[in-house]
PDB file of C-alpha atoms and ligand atoms in Angstrom:
ATOM      1  CA  MET T   1      -3.962   2.015 -14.313  1.00 54.00           C
ATOM      2  CA  ASP T   2      -5.710   1.211 -17.592  1.00 60.00           C
ATOM      3  CA  PRO T   3      -7.021  -2.274 -18.208  1.00 66.00           C
ATOM      4  CA  CYS T   4      -4.510  -4.284 -20.156  1.00 63.00           C
ATOM      5  CA  CYS T   5      -5.378  -7.199 -22.438  1.00 57.00           C
ATOM      6  CA  ASP T   6      -2.990  -9.424 -20.420  1.00 65.00           C
ATOM      7  CA  ASP T   7      -5.071  -8.937 -17.268  1.00 80.00           C
ATOM      8  CA  VAL T   8      -6.406 -12.207 -15.876  1.00 89.00           C
ATOM      9  CA  CYS T   9      -9.039 -11.625 -13.238  1.00 96.00           C
ATOM     10  CA  ASP T  10     -12.719 -11.729 -12.370  1.00 97.00           C
ATOM     11  CA  VAL T  11     -14.536  -8.431 -11.938  1.00 97.00           C
ATOM     12  CA  VAL T  12     -17.557  -9.341  -9.797  1.00 97.00           C
ATOM     13  CA  PHE T  13     -20.344  -6.874  -9.052  1.00 97.00           C
ATOM     14  CA  VAL T  14     -22.417  -7.523  -5.927  1.00 96.00           C
ATOM     15  CA  GLY T  15     -25.191  -5.465  -4.316  1.00 95.00           C
ATOM     16  CA  ASN T  16     -28.862  -5.257  -3.556  1.00 93.00           C
ATOM     17  CA  PRO T  17     -31.670  -5.404  -6.141  1.00 90.00           C
ATOM     18  CA  GLY T  18     -32.014  -2.413  -8.422  1.00 89.00           C
ATOM     19  CA  VAL T  19     -28.884  -0.532  -7.312  1.00 94.00           C
ATOM     20  CA  GLY T  20     -27.524  -0.550 -10.870  1.00 92.00           C
ATOM     21  CA  LYS T  21     -25.065  -3.484 -10.910  1.00 93.00           C
ATOM     22  CA  SER T  22     -25.972  -4.660 -14.424  1.00 91.00           C
ATOM     23  CA  THR T  23     -26.068  -1.105 -15.830  1.00 92.00           C
ATOM     24  CA  LEU T  24     -22.603  -0.308 -14.470  1.00 94.00           C
ATOM     25  CA  LEU T  25     -21.159  -3.680 -15.429  1.00 94.00           C
ATOM     26  CA  SER T  26     -22.329  -3.178 -19.013  1.00 92.00           C
ATOM     27  CA  ALA T  27     -20.599   0.212 -18.990  1.00 92.00           C
ATOM     28  CA  VAL T  28     -17.352  -1.276 -17.644  1.00 94.00           C
ATOM     29  CA  SER T  29     -17.260  -4.414 -19.815  1.00 93.00           C
ATOM     30  CA  GLY T  30     -18.806  -3.113 -23.016  1.00 90.00           C
ATOM     31  CA  ARG T  31     -20.954  -6.288 -22.949  1.00 91.00           C
ATOM     32  CA  HIS T  32     -24.675  -6.288 -22.399  1.00 88.00           C
ATOM     33  CA  PHE T  33     -25.894  -7.320 -18.954  1.00 88.00           C
ATOM     34  CA  GLU T  34     -29.668  -7.223 -18.819  1.00 76.00           C
ATOM     35  CA  SER T  35     -30.862  -4.325 -16.684  1.00 75.00           C
ATOM     36  CA  GLY T  36     -34.023  -2.368 -16.146  1.00 67.00           C
ATOM     37  CA  LEU T  37     -36.998  -1.934 -13.901  1.00 62.00           C
ATOM     38  CA  SER T  38     -38.221  -4.788 -11.764  1.00 61.00           C
ATOM     39  CA  TRP T  39     -40.913  -4.370  -9.123  1.00 55.00           C
ATOM     40  CA  VAL T  40     -41.459  -7.850  -7.799  1.00 56.00           C
ATOM     41  CA  ASN T  41     -38.053  -9.521  -7.762  1.00 60.00           C
ATOM     42  CA  GLY T  42     -34.623  -8.460  -8.819  1.00 62.00           C
ATOM     43  CA  LEU T  43     -33.969  -8.624 -12.541  1.00 67.00           C
ATOM     44  CA  THR T  44     -30.718 -10.592 -12.463  1.00 74.00           C
ATOM     45  CA  LYS T  45     -31.540 -14.016 -11.045  1.00 78.00           C
ATOM     46  CA  LYS T  46     -28.312 -15.991 -11.372  1.00 86.00           C
ATOM     47  CA  LEU T  47     -24.590 -15.574 -11.763  1.00 92.00           C
ATOM     48  CA  CYS T  48     -23.717 -14.393 -15.241  1.00 91.00           C
ATOM     49  CA  PHE T  49     -20.117 -14.267 -16.454  1.00 93.00           C
ATOM     50  CA  GLN T  50     -19.235 -12.540 -19.731  1.00 93.00           C
ATOM     51  CA  ARG T  51     -15.917 -11.818 -21.406  1.00 94.00           C
ATOM     52  CA  SER T  52     -15.079  -8.762 -23.440  1.00 91.00           C
ATOM     53  CA  PRO T  53     -13.134  -9.318 -26.689  1.00 89.00           C
ATOM     54  CA  ALA T  54     -10.884  -6.402 -25.779  1.00 89.00           C
ATOM     55  CA  LEU T  55      -9.926  -8.041 -22.459  1.00 92.00           C
ATOM     56  CA  PRO T  56      -9.978 -11.795 -23.070  1.00 92.00           C
ATOM     57  CA  GLY T  57      -8.491 -12.697 -19.686  1.00 94.00           C
ATOM     58  CA  VAL T  58     -11.131 -10.842 -17.737  1.00 96.00           C
ATOM     59  CA  ARG T  59     -14.466 -12.329 -16.708  1.00 96.00           C
ATOM     60  CA  PHE T  60     -17.170  -9.853 -15.736  1.00 96.00           C
ATOM     61  CA  GLY T  61     -19.605 -11.376 -13.253  1.00 95.00           C
ATOM     62  CA  ASP T  62     -23.073 -10.060 -12.461  1.00 93.00           C
ATOM     63  CA  THR T  63     -24.957 -11.400  -9.417  1.00 92.00           C
ATOM     64  CA  PRO T  64     -28.502 -11.009  -8.033  1.00 88.00           C
ATOM     65  CA  GLY T  65     -29.257  -8.745  -5.056  1.00 86.00           C
ATOM     66  CA  LEU T  66     -28.989 -10.321  -1.600  1.00 85.00           C
ATOM     67  CA  ALA T  67     -31.167  -8.286   0.758  1.00 81.00           C
ATOM     68  CA  ASP T  68     -34.436  -9.389  -0.808  1.00 79.00           C
ATOM     69  CA  VAL T  69     -36.076 -12.215   1.118  1.00 80.00           C
ATOM     70  CA  SER T  70     -37.529 -13.856  -1.999  1.00 81.00           C
ATOM     71  CA  LEU T  71     -34.204 -13.777  -3.834  1.00 84.00           C
ATOM     72  CA  ALA T  72     -31.733 -14.166  -1.003  1.00 91.00           C
ATOM     73  CA  GLU T  73     -31.094 -17.883  -1.372  1.00 91.00           C
ATOM     74  CA  MET T  74     -30.539 -17.635  -5.110  1.00 92.00           C
ATOM     75  CA  ALA T  75     -28.317 -14.603  -4.642  1.00 93.00           C
ATOM     76  CA  ALA T  76     -26.278 -16.314  -1.916  1.00 95.00           C
ATOM     77  CA  GLN T  77     -25.730 -19.278  -4.219  1.00 94.00           C
ATOM     78  CA  ALA T  78     -24.728 -17.099  -7.184  1.00 94.00           C
ATOM     79  CA  ILE T  79     -22.240 -15.127  -5.085  1.00 96.00           C
ATOM     80  CA  ASN T  80     -20.800 -18.317  -3.629  1.00 97.00           C
ATOM     81  CA  GLU T  81     -20.500 -19.815  -7.108  1.00 96.00           C
ATOM     82  CA  ALA T  82     -18.610 -16.757  -8.382  1.00 96.00           C
ATOM     83  CA  PHE T  83     -16.112 -16.844  -5.501  1.00 97.00           C
ATOM     84  CA  SER T  84     -15.705 -20.636  -5.500  1.00 97.00           C
ATOM     85  CA  ASP T  85     -15.057 -20.690  -9.222  1.00 96.00           C
ATOM     86  CA  ALA T  86     -12.436 -17.953  -8.927  1.00 97.00           C
ATOM     87  CA  ALA T  87     -10.834 -19.839  -6.010  1.00 97.00           C
ATOM     88  CA  ARG T  88     -10.752 -23.093  -7.969  1.00 96.00           C
ATOM     89  CA  HIS T  89      -9.007 -21.429 -10.891  1.00 95.00           C
ATOM     90  CA  GLY T  90      -6.763 -19.225  -8.750  1.00 95.00           C
ATOM     91  CA  ARG T  91      -8.163 -16.094 -10.402  1.00 96.00           C
ATOM     92  CA  ASN T  92      -7.702 -12.690  -8.800  1.00 97.00           C
ATOM     93  CA  VAL T  93     -11.087 -11.188  -7.857  1.00 97.00           C
ATOM     94  CA  LYS T  94     -11.892  -7.511  -8.099  1.00 97.00           C
ATOM     95  CA  LEU T  95     -14.977  -7.511  -5.903  1.00 98.00           C
ATOM     96  CA  ILE T  96     -17.060  -4.384  -6.384  1.00 98.00           C
ATOM     97  CA  PHE T  97     -20.084  -3.617  -4.238  1.00 98.00           C
ATOM     98  CA  VAL T  98     -22.698  -1.331  -5.733  1.00 98.00           C
ATOM     99  CA  ILE T  99     -24.828   0.616  -3.286  1.00 98.00           C
ATOM    100  CA  THR T 100     -27.167   3.614  -3.430  1.00 97.00           C
ATOM    101  CA  THR T 101     -28.083   6.340  -0.967  1.00 97.00           C
ATOM    102  CA  GLU T 102     -31.460   7.538   0.245  1.00 95.00           C
ATOM    103  CA  SER T 103     -31.553  11.347   0.433  1.00 90.00           C
ATOM    104  CA  GLY T 104     -27.766  11.211   0.550  1.00 91.00           C
ATOM    105  CA  ARG T 105     -27.682   8.685   3.417  1.00 94.00           C
ATOM    106  CA  LEU T 106     -26.371   5.126   3.414  1.00 96.00           C
ATOM    107  CA  ARG T 107     -28.943   2.322   3.538  1.00 96.00           C
ATOM    108  CA  PRO T 108     -28.515  -0.319   6.296  1.00 95.00           C
ATOM    109  CA  GLU T 109     -29.463  -3.112   3.871  1.00 94.00           C
ATOM    110  CA  ASP T 110     -26.392  -2.276   1.784  1.00 96.00           C
ATOM    111  CA  LEU T 111     -24.131  -2.432   4.863  1.00 97.00           C
ATOM    112  CA  PHE T 112     -25.774  -5.750   5.700  1.00 95.00           C
ATOM    113  CA  THR T 113     -25.015  -7.204   2.267  1.00 95.00           C
ATOM    114  CA  ILE T 114     -21.382  -6.054   2.338  1.00 97.00           C
ATOM    115  CA  LYS T 115     -20.857  -7.569   5.791  1.00 97.00           C
ATOM    116  CA  GLN T 116     -22.510 -10.897   4.902  1.00 95.00           C
ATOM    117  CA  VAL T 117     -20.603 -11.266   1.650  1.00 97.00           C
ATOM    118  CA  MET T 118     -17.221 -10.291   3.103  1.00 98.00           C
ATOM    119  CA  GLN T 119     -17.710 -12.680   6.035  1.00 97.00           C
ATOM    120  CA  SER T 120     -18.153 -15.526   3.545  1.00 97.00           C
ATOM    121  CA  ILE T 121     -14.651 -15.052   2.090  1.00 98.00           C
ATOM    122  CA  GLU T 122     -11.522 -16.857   3.214  1.00 98.00           C
ATOM    123  CA  LEU T 123      -8.085 -15.900   1.902  1.00 97.00           C
ATOM    124  CA  PRO T 124      -5.045 -18.203   1.596  1.00 95.00           C
ATOM    125  CA  GLY T 125      -3.848 -19.370   5.010  1.00 94.00           C
ATOM    126  CA  GLY T 126      -7.393 -19.125   6.354  1.00 94.00           C
ATOM    127  CA  SER T 127      -7.190 -15.386   6.952  1.00 96.00           C
ATOM    128  CA  ARG T 128     -10.115 -12.985   6.590  1.00 96.00           C
ATOM    129  CA  PRO T 129     -10.054 -10.136   4.049  1.00 97.00           C
ATOM    130  CA  GLY T 130      -8.113  -7.130   5.336  1.00 96.00           C
ATOM    131  CA  PRO T 131      -8.642  -3.413   4.639  1.00 96.00           C
ATOM    132  CA  ASN T 132      -9.156  -2.386   0.996  1.00 96.00           C
ATOM    133  CA  SER T 133     -10.244  -5.865  -0.084  1.00 97.00           C
ATOM    134  CA  TYR T 134     -13.210  -4.553  -2.034  1.00 98.00           C
ATOM    135  CA  GLY T 135     -14.229  -1.548  -4.111  1.00 97.00           C
ATOM    136  CA  LEU T 136     -17.385   0.422  -3.498  1.00 98.00           C
ATOM    137  CA  LEU T 137     -19.472   2.171  -6.140  1.00 98.00           C
ATOM    138  CA  ILE T 138     -22.015   4.570  -4.694  1.00 98.00           C
ATOM    139  CA  ASN T 139     -24.441   4.782  -7.590  1.00 97.00           C
ATOM    140  CA  LYS T 140     -27.253   7.138  -8.602  1.00 95.00           C
ATOM    141  CA  CYS T 141     -25.898   9.999  -6.451  1.00 96.00           C
ATOM    142  CA  ASN T 142     -28.271  12.843  -7.303  1.00 95.00           C
ATOM    143  CA  TRP T 143     -26.813  15.045  -4.571  1.00 96.00           C
ATOM    144  CA  LEU T 144     -23.219  15.468  -5.782  1.00 95.00           C
ATOM    145  CA  GLU T 145     -23.852  19.076  -6.862  1.00 94.00           C
ATOM    146  CA  ALA T 146     -25.442  20.056  -3.524  1.00 94.00           C
ATOM    147  CA  PRO T 147     -23.539  22.665  -1.454  1.00 93.00           C
ATOM    148  CA  ILE T 148     -23.186  20.164   1.408  1.00 90.00           C
ATOM    149  CA  ALA T 149     -22.160  17.224  -0.812  1.00 95.00           C
ATOM    150  CA  ASP T 150     -18.634  17.261   0.671  1.00 94.00           C
ATOM    151  CA  GLU T 151     -20.048  16.784   4.169  1.00 92.00           C
ATOM    152  CA  GLY T 152     -22.073  13.805   2.934  1.00 93.00           C
ATOM    153  CA  LYS T 153     -19.035  12.275   1.250  1.00 95.00           C
ATOM    154  CA  GLN T 154     -16.954  12.826   4.389  1.00 93.00           C
ATOM    155  CA  LEU T 155     -19.486  10.908   6.491  1.00 94.00           C
ATOM    156  CA  ILE T 156     -19.829   8.087   3.942  1.00 96.00           C
ATOM    157  CA  ASN T 157     -16.046   7.776   3.524  1.00 95.00           C
ATOM    158  CA  ALA T 158     -15.594   7.720   7.311  1.00 94.00           C
ATOM    159  CA  THR T 159     -18.315   5.057   7.605  1.00 95.00           C
ATOM    160  CA  PHE T 160     -16.258   2.771   5.384  1.00 96.00           C
ATOM    161  CA  GLN T 161     -12.882   3.680   6.859  1.00 95.00           C
ATOM    162  CA  VAL T 162     -13.550   3.247  10.585  1.00 92.00           C
ATOM    163  CA  PRO T 163     -14.166  -0.402  11.554  1.00 94.00           C
ATOM    164  CA  LYS T 164     -17.348  -0.935  13.545  1.00 95.00           C
ATOM    165  CA  GLN T 165     -19.910  -3.677  14.088  1.00 97.00           C
ATOM    166  CA  SER T 166     -22.028  -2.682  11.095  1.00 97.00           C
ATOM    167  CA  VAL T 167     -18.939  -2.183   8.883  1.00 97.00           C
ATOM    168  CA  PRO T 168     -16.206  -4.565  10.079  1.00 97.00           C
ATOM    169  CA  PHE T 169     -14.503  -4.658   6.653  1.00 98.00           C
ATOM    170  CA  VAL T 170     -13.141  -1.248   5.703  1.00 96.00           C
ATOM    171  CA  THR T 171     -12.114   0.206   2.377  1.00 96.00           C
ATOM    172  CA  GLY T 172     -10.777   3.408   0.930  1.00 95.00           C
ATOM    173  CA  TYR T 173     -11.692   2.379  -2.618  1.00 96.00           C
ATOM    174  CA  THR T 174     -14.888   4.365  -2.924  1.00 96.00           C
ATOM    175  CA  GLN T 175     -16.232   5.999  -6.040  1.00 96.00           C
ATOM    176  CA  TYR T 176     -19.296   8.229  -6.356  1.00 97.00           C
ATOM    177  CA  VAL T 177     -21.278   7.737  -9.554  1.00 96.00           C
ATOM    178  CA  PRO T 178     -23.624  10.571 -10.509  1.00 94.00           C
ATOM    179  CA  PHE T 179     -27.299   9.972 -11.215  1.00 93.00           C
ATOM    180  CA  ILE T 180     -27.784   9.786 -14.986  1.00 88.00           C
ATOM    181  CA  PRO T 181     -31.384  10.808 -15.771  1.00 86.00           C
ATOM    182  CA  GLU T 182     -31.416   9.144 -19.194  1.00 79.00           C
ATOM    183  CA  ALA T 183     -30.470   5.779 -17.626  1.00 76.00           C
ATOM    184  CA  ALA T 184     -33.748   5.565 -15.701  1.00 74.00           C
ATOM    185  CA  GLY T 185     -35.772   2.480 -16.539  1.00 68.00           C
ATOM    186  CA  ALA T 186     -33.701   1.873 -19.621  1.00 65.00           C
ATOM    187  CA  ASP T 187     -31.673  -1.120 -20.701  1.00 67.00           C
ATOM    188  CA  GLN T 188     -29.085   0.713 -22.705  1.00 71.00           C
ATOM    189  CA  LEU T 189     -25.360   1.248 -22.639  1.00 78.00           C
ATOM    190  CA  VAL T 190     -24.540   4.322 -20.576  1.00 82.00           C
ATOM    191  CA  HIS T 191     -21.072   5.840 -20.434  1.00 85.00           C
ATOM    192  CA  PHE T 192     -19.650   6.605 -17.001  1.00 89.00           C
ATOM    193  CA  PRO T 193     -16.368   8.509 -17.510  1.00 89.00           C
ATOM    194  CA  GLY T 194     -13.394   7.124 -15.582  1.00 93.00           C
ATOM    195  CA  LEU T 195     -15.251   4.044 -14.334  1.00 94.00           C
ATOM    196  CA  ILE T 196     -13.229   1.408 -16.226  1.00 94.00           C
ATOM    197  CA  GLU T 197      -9.927   2.944 -15.082  1.00 94.00           C
ATOM    198  CA  TRP T 198     -11.195   3.021 -11.508  1.00 95.00           C
ATOM    199  CA  VAL T 199     -12.251  -0.667 -11.536  1.00 95.00           C
ATOM    200  CA  PHE T 200      -8.875  -1.758 -12.904  1.00 94.00           C
ATOM    201  CA  SER T 201      -6.879   0.417 -10.516  1.00 92.00           C
ATOM    202  CA  PHE T 202      -8.164  -1.742  -7.692  1.00 90.00           C
ATOM    203  CA  PRO T 203      -5.727  -4.636  -6.939  1.00 91.00           C
ATOM    204  CA  GLY T 204      -8.318  -7.244  -5.933  1.00 95.00           C
ATOM    205  CA  ILE T 205      -7.922 -10.335  -3.743  1.00 97.00           C
ATOM    206  CA  THR T 206      -7.145 -14.033  -4.016  1.00 97.00           C
ATOM    207  CA  ILE T 207      -9.961 -16.070  -2.535  1.00 98.00           C
ATOM    208  CA  SER T 208      -9.088 -19.549  -1.284  1.00 97.00           C
ATOM    209  CA  ARG T 209     -12.553 -20.587  -0.085  1.00 97.00           C
ATOM    210  CA  ALA T 210     -16.044 -19.155   0.188  1.00 97.00           C
ATOM    211  CA  THR T 211     -18.813 -20.325   2.494  1.00 97.00           C
ATOM    212  CA  LEU T 212     -22.469 -20.152   1.516  1.00 96.00           C
ATOM    213  CA  ILE T 213     -24.142 -17.136   3.135  1.00 95.00           C
ATOM    214  CA  ASP T 214     -26.807 -18.218   5.613  1.00 94.00           C
ATOM    215  CA  THR T 215     -30.002 -16.481   4.506  1.00 93.00           C
ATOM    216  CA  ARG T 216     -32.240 -17.866   7.247  1.00 93.00           C
ATOM    217  CA  GLY T 217     -33.923 -15.247   9.455  1.00 92.00           C
ATOM    218  CA  LEU T 218     -32.981 -12.507   7.015  1.00 91.00           C
ATOM    219  CA  GLU T 219     -35.669 -10.064   8.166  1.00 91.00           C
ATOM    220  CA  GLU T 220     -34.616 -10.332  11.825  1.00 94.00           C
ATOM    221  CA  LYS T 221     -30.921  -9.974  10.917  1.00 93.00           C
ATOM    222  CA  MET T 222     -31.738  -6.892   8.822  1.00 92.00           C
ATOM    223  CA  LYS T 223     -33.702  -5.383  11.693  1.00 94.00           C
ATOM    224  CA  GLN T 224     -30.702  -5.867  13.965  1.00 96.00           C
ATOM    225  CA  MET T 225     -28.456  -4.304  11.331  1.00 95.00           C
ATOM    226  CA  ARG T 226     -30.735  -1.240  11.080  1.00 95.00           C
ATOM    227  CA  GLN T 227     -30.454  -0.713  14.849  1.00 97.00           C
ATOM    228  CA  GLN T 228     -26.707  -1.344  14.896  1.00 96.00           C
ATOM    229  CA  ALA T 229     -26.090   0.943  11.911  1.00 96.00           C
ATOM    230  CA  ALA T 230     -28.059   3.754  13.594  1.00 95.00           C
ATOM    231  CA  ARG T 231     -25.981   3.386  16.798  1.00 96.00           C
ATOM    232  CA  ASP T 232     -22.729   3.253  14.823  1.00 95.00           C
ATOM    233  CA  GLU T 233     -23.669   6.329  12.802  1.00 93.00           C
ATOM    234  CA  GLU T 234     -24.463   8.299  15.936  1.00 94.00           C
ATOM    235  CA  ALA T 235     -21.079   7.366  17.449  1.00 94.00           C
ATOM    236  CA  LEU T 236     -19.278   8.241  14.202  1.00 92.00           C
ATOM    237  CA  VAL T 237     -20.961  11.651  13.915  1.00 92.00           C
ATOM    238  CA  ALA T 238     -20.002  12.414  17.547  1.00 93.00           C
ATOM    239  CA  ARG T 239     -16.438  11.308  16.791  1.00 90.00           C
ATOM    240  CA  LEU T 240     -16.254  13.506  13.683  1.00 89.00           C
ATOM    241  CA  GLN T 241     -17.655  16.443  15.646  1.00 89.00           C
ATOM    242  CA  ARG T 242     -15.041  15.928  18.374  1.00 90.00           C
ATOM    243  CA  LYS T 243     -12.341  15.781  15.718  1.00 85.00           C
ATOM    244  CA  HIS T 244     -13.766  18.913  14.132  1.00 81.00           C
ATOM    245  CA  GLU T 245     -13.809  20.696  17.518  1.00 82.00           C
ATOM    246  CA  GLN T 246     -10.266  19.508  18.238  1.00 83.00           C
ATOM    247  CA  GLU T 247      -9.131  20.806  14.852  1.00 78.00           C
ATOM    248  CA  LEU T 248     -10.886  24.116  15.526  1.00 73.00           C
ATOM    249  CA  GLY T 249      -9.212  24.258  18.946  1.00 81.00           C
ATOM    250  CA  GLU T 250      -5.805  23.607  17.383  1.00 80.00           C
ATOM    251  CA  LEU T 251      -6.459  26.278  14.746  1.00 71.00           C
ATOM    252  CA  LYS T 252      -7.487  28.768  17.430  1.00 78.00           C
ATOM    253  CA  ALA T 253      -4.370  27.986  19.512  1.00 83.00           C
ATOM    254  CA  GLN T 254      -2.258  28.471  16.392  1.00 79.00           C
ATOM    255  CA  MET T 255      -3.953  31.792  15.655  1.00 74.00           C
ATOM    256  CA  ASP T 256      -3.596  32.944  19.283  1.00 80.00           C
ATOM    257  CA  SER T 257       0.104  32.153  19.174  1.00 80.00           C
ATOM    258  CA  THR T 258       0.466  34.012  15.845  1.00 74.00           C
ATOM    259  CA  VAL T 259      -1.349  37.057  17.288  1.00 73.00           C
ATOM    260  CA  ALA T 260       0.817  36.933  20.452  1.00 79.00           C
ATOM    261  CA  ASP T 261       3.917  36.683  18.281  1.00 78.00           C
ATOM    262  CA  MET T 262       2.812  39.680  16.216  1.00 73.00           C
ATOM    263  CA  GLU T 263       2.078  41.703  19.348  1.00 78.00           C
ATOM    264  CA  ARG T 264       5.530  40.835  20.745  1.00 82.00           C
ATOM    265  CA  LYS T 265       7.214  41.859  17.492  1.00 76.00           C
ATOM    266  CA  LEU T 266       5.186  45.079  17.450  1.00 75.00           C
ATOM    267  CA  ARG T 267       6.220  45.884  21.025  1.00 82.00           C
ATOM    268  CA  GLU T 268       9.867  45.164  20.179  1.00 81.00           C
ATOM    269  CA  ALA T 269       9.622  47.407  17.128  1.00 74.00           C
ATOM    270  CA  GLN T 270       8.014  50.139  19.222  1.00 76.00           C
ATOM    271  CA  ASN T 271      10.739  49.741  21.846  1.00 78.00           C
ATOM    272  CA  ARG T 272      13.391  49.915  19.151  1.00 73.00           C
ATOM    273  CA  GLY T 273      11.668  53.061  17.882  1.00 69.00           C
ATOM    274  CA  PHE T 274      11.600  54.502  21.408  1.00 59.00           C
ATOM    275  CA  TRP T 275      15.330  53.928  21.980  1.00 65.00           C
ATOM    276  CA  LYS T 276      16.060  55.251  18.491  1.00 69.00           C
ATOM    277  CA  SER T 277      14.004  58.370  19.195  1.00 62.00           C
ATOM    278  CA  LEU T 278      15.682  58.747  22.583  1.00 61.00           C
ATOM    279  CA  GLY T 279      19.096  58.385  20.923  1.00 68.00           C
ATOM    280  CA  LYS T 280      18.101  61.066  18.374  1.00 70.00           C
ATOM    281  CA  LEU T 281      16.961  63.360  21.182  1.00 61.00           C
ATOM    282  CA  VAL T 282      20.195  62.966  23.145  1.00 64.00           C
ATOM    283  CA  LEU T 283      22.160  63.645  19.949  1.00 67.00           C
ATOM    284  CA  SER T 284      20.078  66.696  19.180  1.00 62.00           C
ATOM    285  CA  VAL T 285      20.471  68.106  22.697  1.00 57.00           C
ATOM    286  CA  ALA T 286      24.215  67.465  22.563  1.00 62.00           C
ATOM    287  CA  SER T 287      24.416  69.137  19.138  1.00 60.00           C
ATOM    288  CA  ILE T 288      22.548  72.201  20.409  1.00 56.00           C
ATOM    289  CA  ALA T 289      24.763  72.370  23.446  1.00 57.00           C
ATOM    290  CA  LEU T 290      27.990  71.986  21.488  1.00 58.00           C
ATOM    291  CA  PHE T 291      27.323  73.610  18.127  1.00 55.00           C
ATOM    292  CA  ARG T 292      24.062  75.512  18.697  1.00 53.00           C
ATOM    293  CA  VAL T 293      22.396  73.541  15.873  1.00 50.00           C
ATOM    294  CA  PRO T 294      18.651  74.198  15.707  1.00 52.00           C
ATOM    295  CA  LEU T 295      16.410  71.364  16.965  1.00 50.00           C
ATOM    296  CA  PRO T 296      14.898  69.176  14.191  1.00 51.00           C
ATOM    297  CA  PRO T 297      11.150  69.714  13.740  1.00 50.00           C
TER     298      PRO T 297
HETATM  299  N1  GTP Q 301     -31.659   7.401 -13.557  1.00 90.52           N
HETATM  300  C1  GTP Q 301     -30.734   6.484 -13.391  1.00 90.52           C
HETATM  301  N2  GTP Q 301     -31.106   5.219 -13.421  1.00 90.52           N
HETATM  302  C2  GTP Q 301     -30.163   4.269 -13.252  1.00 90.52           C
HETATM  303  C3  GTP Q 301     -28.808   4.569 -13.070  1.00 90.52           C
HETATM  304  N3  GTP Q 301     -28.132   3.408 -12.922  1.00 90.52           N
HETATM  305  C4  GTP Q 301     -29.067   2.424 -13.029  1.00 90.52           C
HETATM  306  N4  GTP Q 301     -30.286   2.953 -13.252  1.00 90.52           N
HETATM  307  C5  GTP Q 301     -31.570   2.275 -13.445  1.00 90.52           C
HETATM  308  O1  GTP Q 301     -31.862   1.507 -12.295  1.00 90.52           O
HETATM  309  C6  GTP Q 301     -32.618   0.370 -12.683  1.00 90.52           C
HETATM  310  C7  GTP Q 301     -31.960  -0.878 -12.134  1.00 90.52           C
HETATM  311  O2  GTP Q 301     -30.705  -1.019 -12.762  1.00 90.52           O
HETATM  312  P1  GTP Q 301     -30.027  -2.440 -12.929  1.00 90.52           P
HETATM  313  O3  GTP Q 301     -28.693  -2.190 -13.538  1.00 90.52           O
HETATM  314  O4  GTP Q 301     -30.932  -3.395 -13.598  1.00 90.52           O
HETATM  315  O5  GTP Q 301     -29.876  -2.822 -11.402  1.00 90.52           O
HETATM  316  P2  GTP Q 301     -29.347  -4.189 -10.781  1.00 90.52           P
HETATM  317  O6  GTP Q 301     -28.607  -3.839  -9.564  1.00 90.52           O
HETATM  318  O7  GTP Q 301     -28.640  -4.983 -11.790  1.00 90.52           O
HETATM  319  O8  GTP Q 301     -30.747  -4.854 -10.379  1.00 90.52           O
HETATM  320  P3  GTP Q 301     -31.101  -6.410 -10.156  1.00 90.52           P
HETATM  321  O9  GTP Q 301     -30.546  -7.204 -11.273  1.00 90.52           O
HETATM  322  O10 GTP Q 301     -32.584  -6.374 -10.140  1.00 90.52           O
HETATM  323  O11 GTP Q 301     -30.516  -6.775  -8.836  1.00 90.52           O
HETATM  324  C8  GTP Q 301     -32.637   0.353 -14.202  1.00 90.52           C
HETATM  325  O12 GTP Q 301     -33.896   0.855 -14.610  1.00 90.52           O
HETATM  326  C9  GTP Q 301     -31.526   1.288 -14.590  1.00 90.52           C
HETATM  327  O13 GTP Q 301     -31.757   1.889 -15.826  1.00 90.52           O
HETATM  328  C10 GTP Q 301     -28.439   5.965 -13.033  1.00 90.52           C
HETATM  329  O14 GTP Q 301     -27.301   6.350 -12.856  1.00 90.52           O
HETATM  330  N5  GTP Q 301     -29.438   6.870 -13.219  1.00 90.52           N
HETATM  331 MG1   MG Q 302     -29.008  -6.907 -12.556  1.00 90.52          MG
END
């Protein structure tokens, strides 16, 4: 679905420092969200809403990264402000998490941020967000052309589709964004084909209330998340392997049955040939006996 100028919603980008939230949001909105290199703290320090003239009903919201001890409180407040404001005005929220990978692997701090943020959301009737309540942009993927990229994507997709302690909120709305070399360290508008359409194809949620994320003991909570994520990944890989083996087993059984079927058909054909040959022989013998016809070669 293309964005339409009647759309009324908030597109809110959330994620850890430096993952590329502001860069991608600029690309989606056509407005400038300050981005670039930042070594000490994250670059975006507070909630920033901007509207695009082409889509007057849409507010694009940029937030600071959460999993940075020095920024966490500010980030928690900015995220809470974005959700509370949307709730107050009854605006639909397209919540998009931006994450990155490390050598193709998910980073526990990104899972931590997603879990914390999603746990802070309450929907109408007091319910918690269900499956597909958020979109996920996996940014700066410099491994998409690798021969085993599909395996990596399969594991990442499964991580977000199978509920587990480290990922209790699941989604199928995942999009891989390639690494753009010219975007490095720059604060410029980069074009990411298909990104706007993807963001607006996501239905979004109606938030009724948001609680402030508790950022106390962040380092300890992150340590626990690292351990939990490692355990969950191990279990998921084993599960995928079992599924793979089961699929291989099913394929083998299917092939065995096809081979057995072919062998049966071959035997039947041979038998048919035998009886046909026998019939021919009897006919030939009878012909010789009756009419003295010479035997066929
Ligand atoms: N090479 C490359 N660099 C990227 C890409 N996307 C973002 N960057 C760079 O990554 C750095 C951080 O990008 P930002 O958009 O500022 O990241 P952010 O998530 O908004 O960061 P904070 O505001 O600090 O939380 C910038 O130098 C971007 O130019 C990409 O696809 N390729
Ligand atoms: Mg930023």
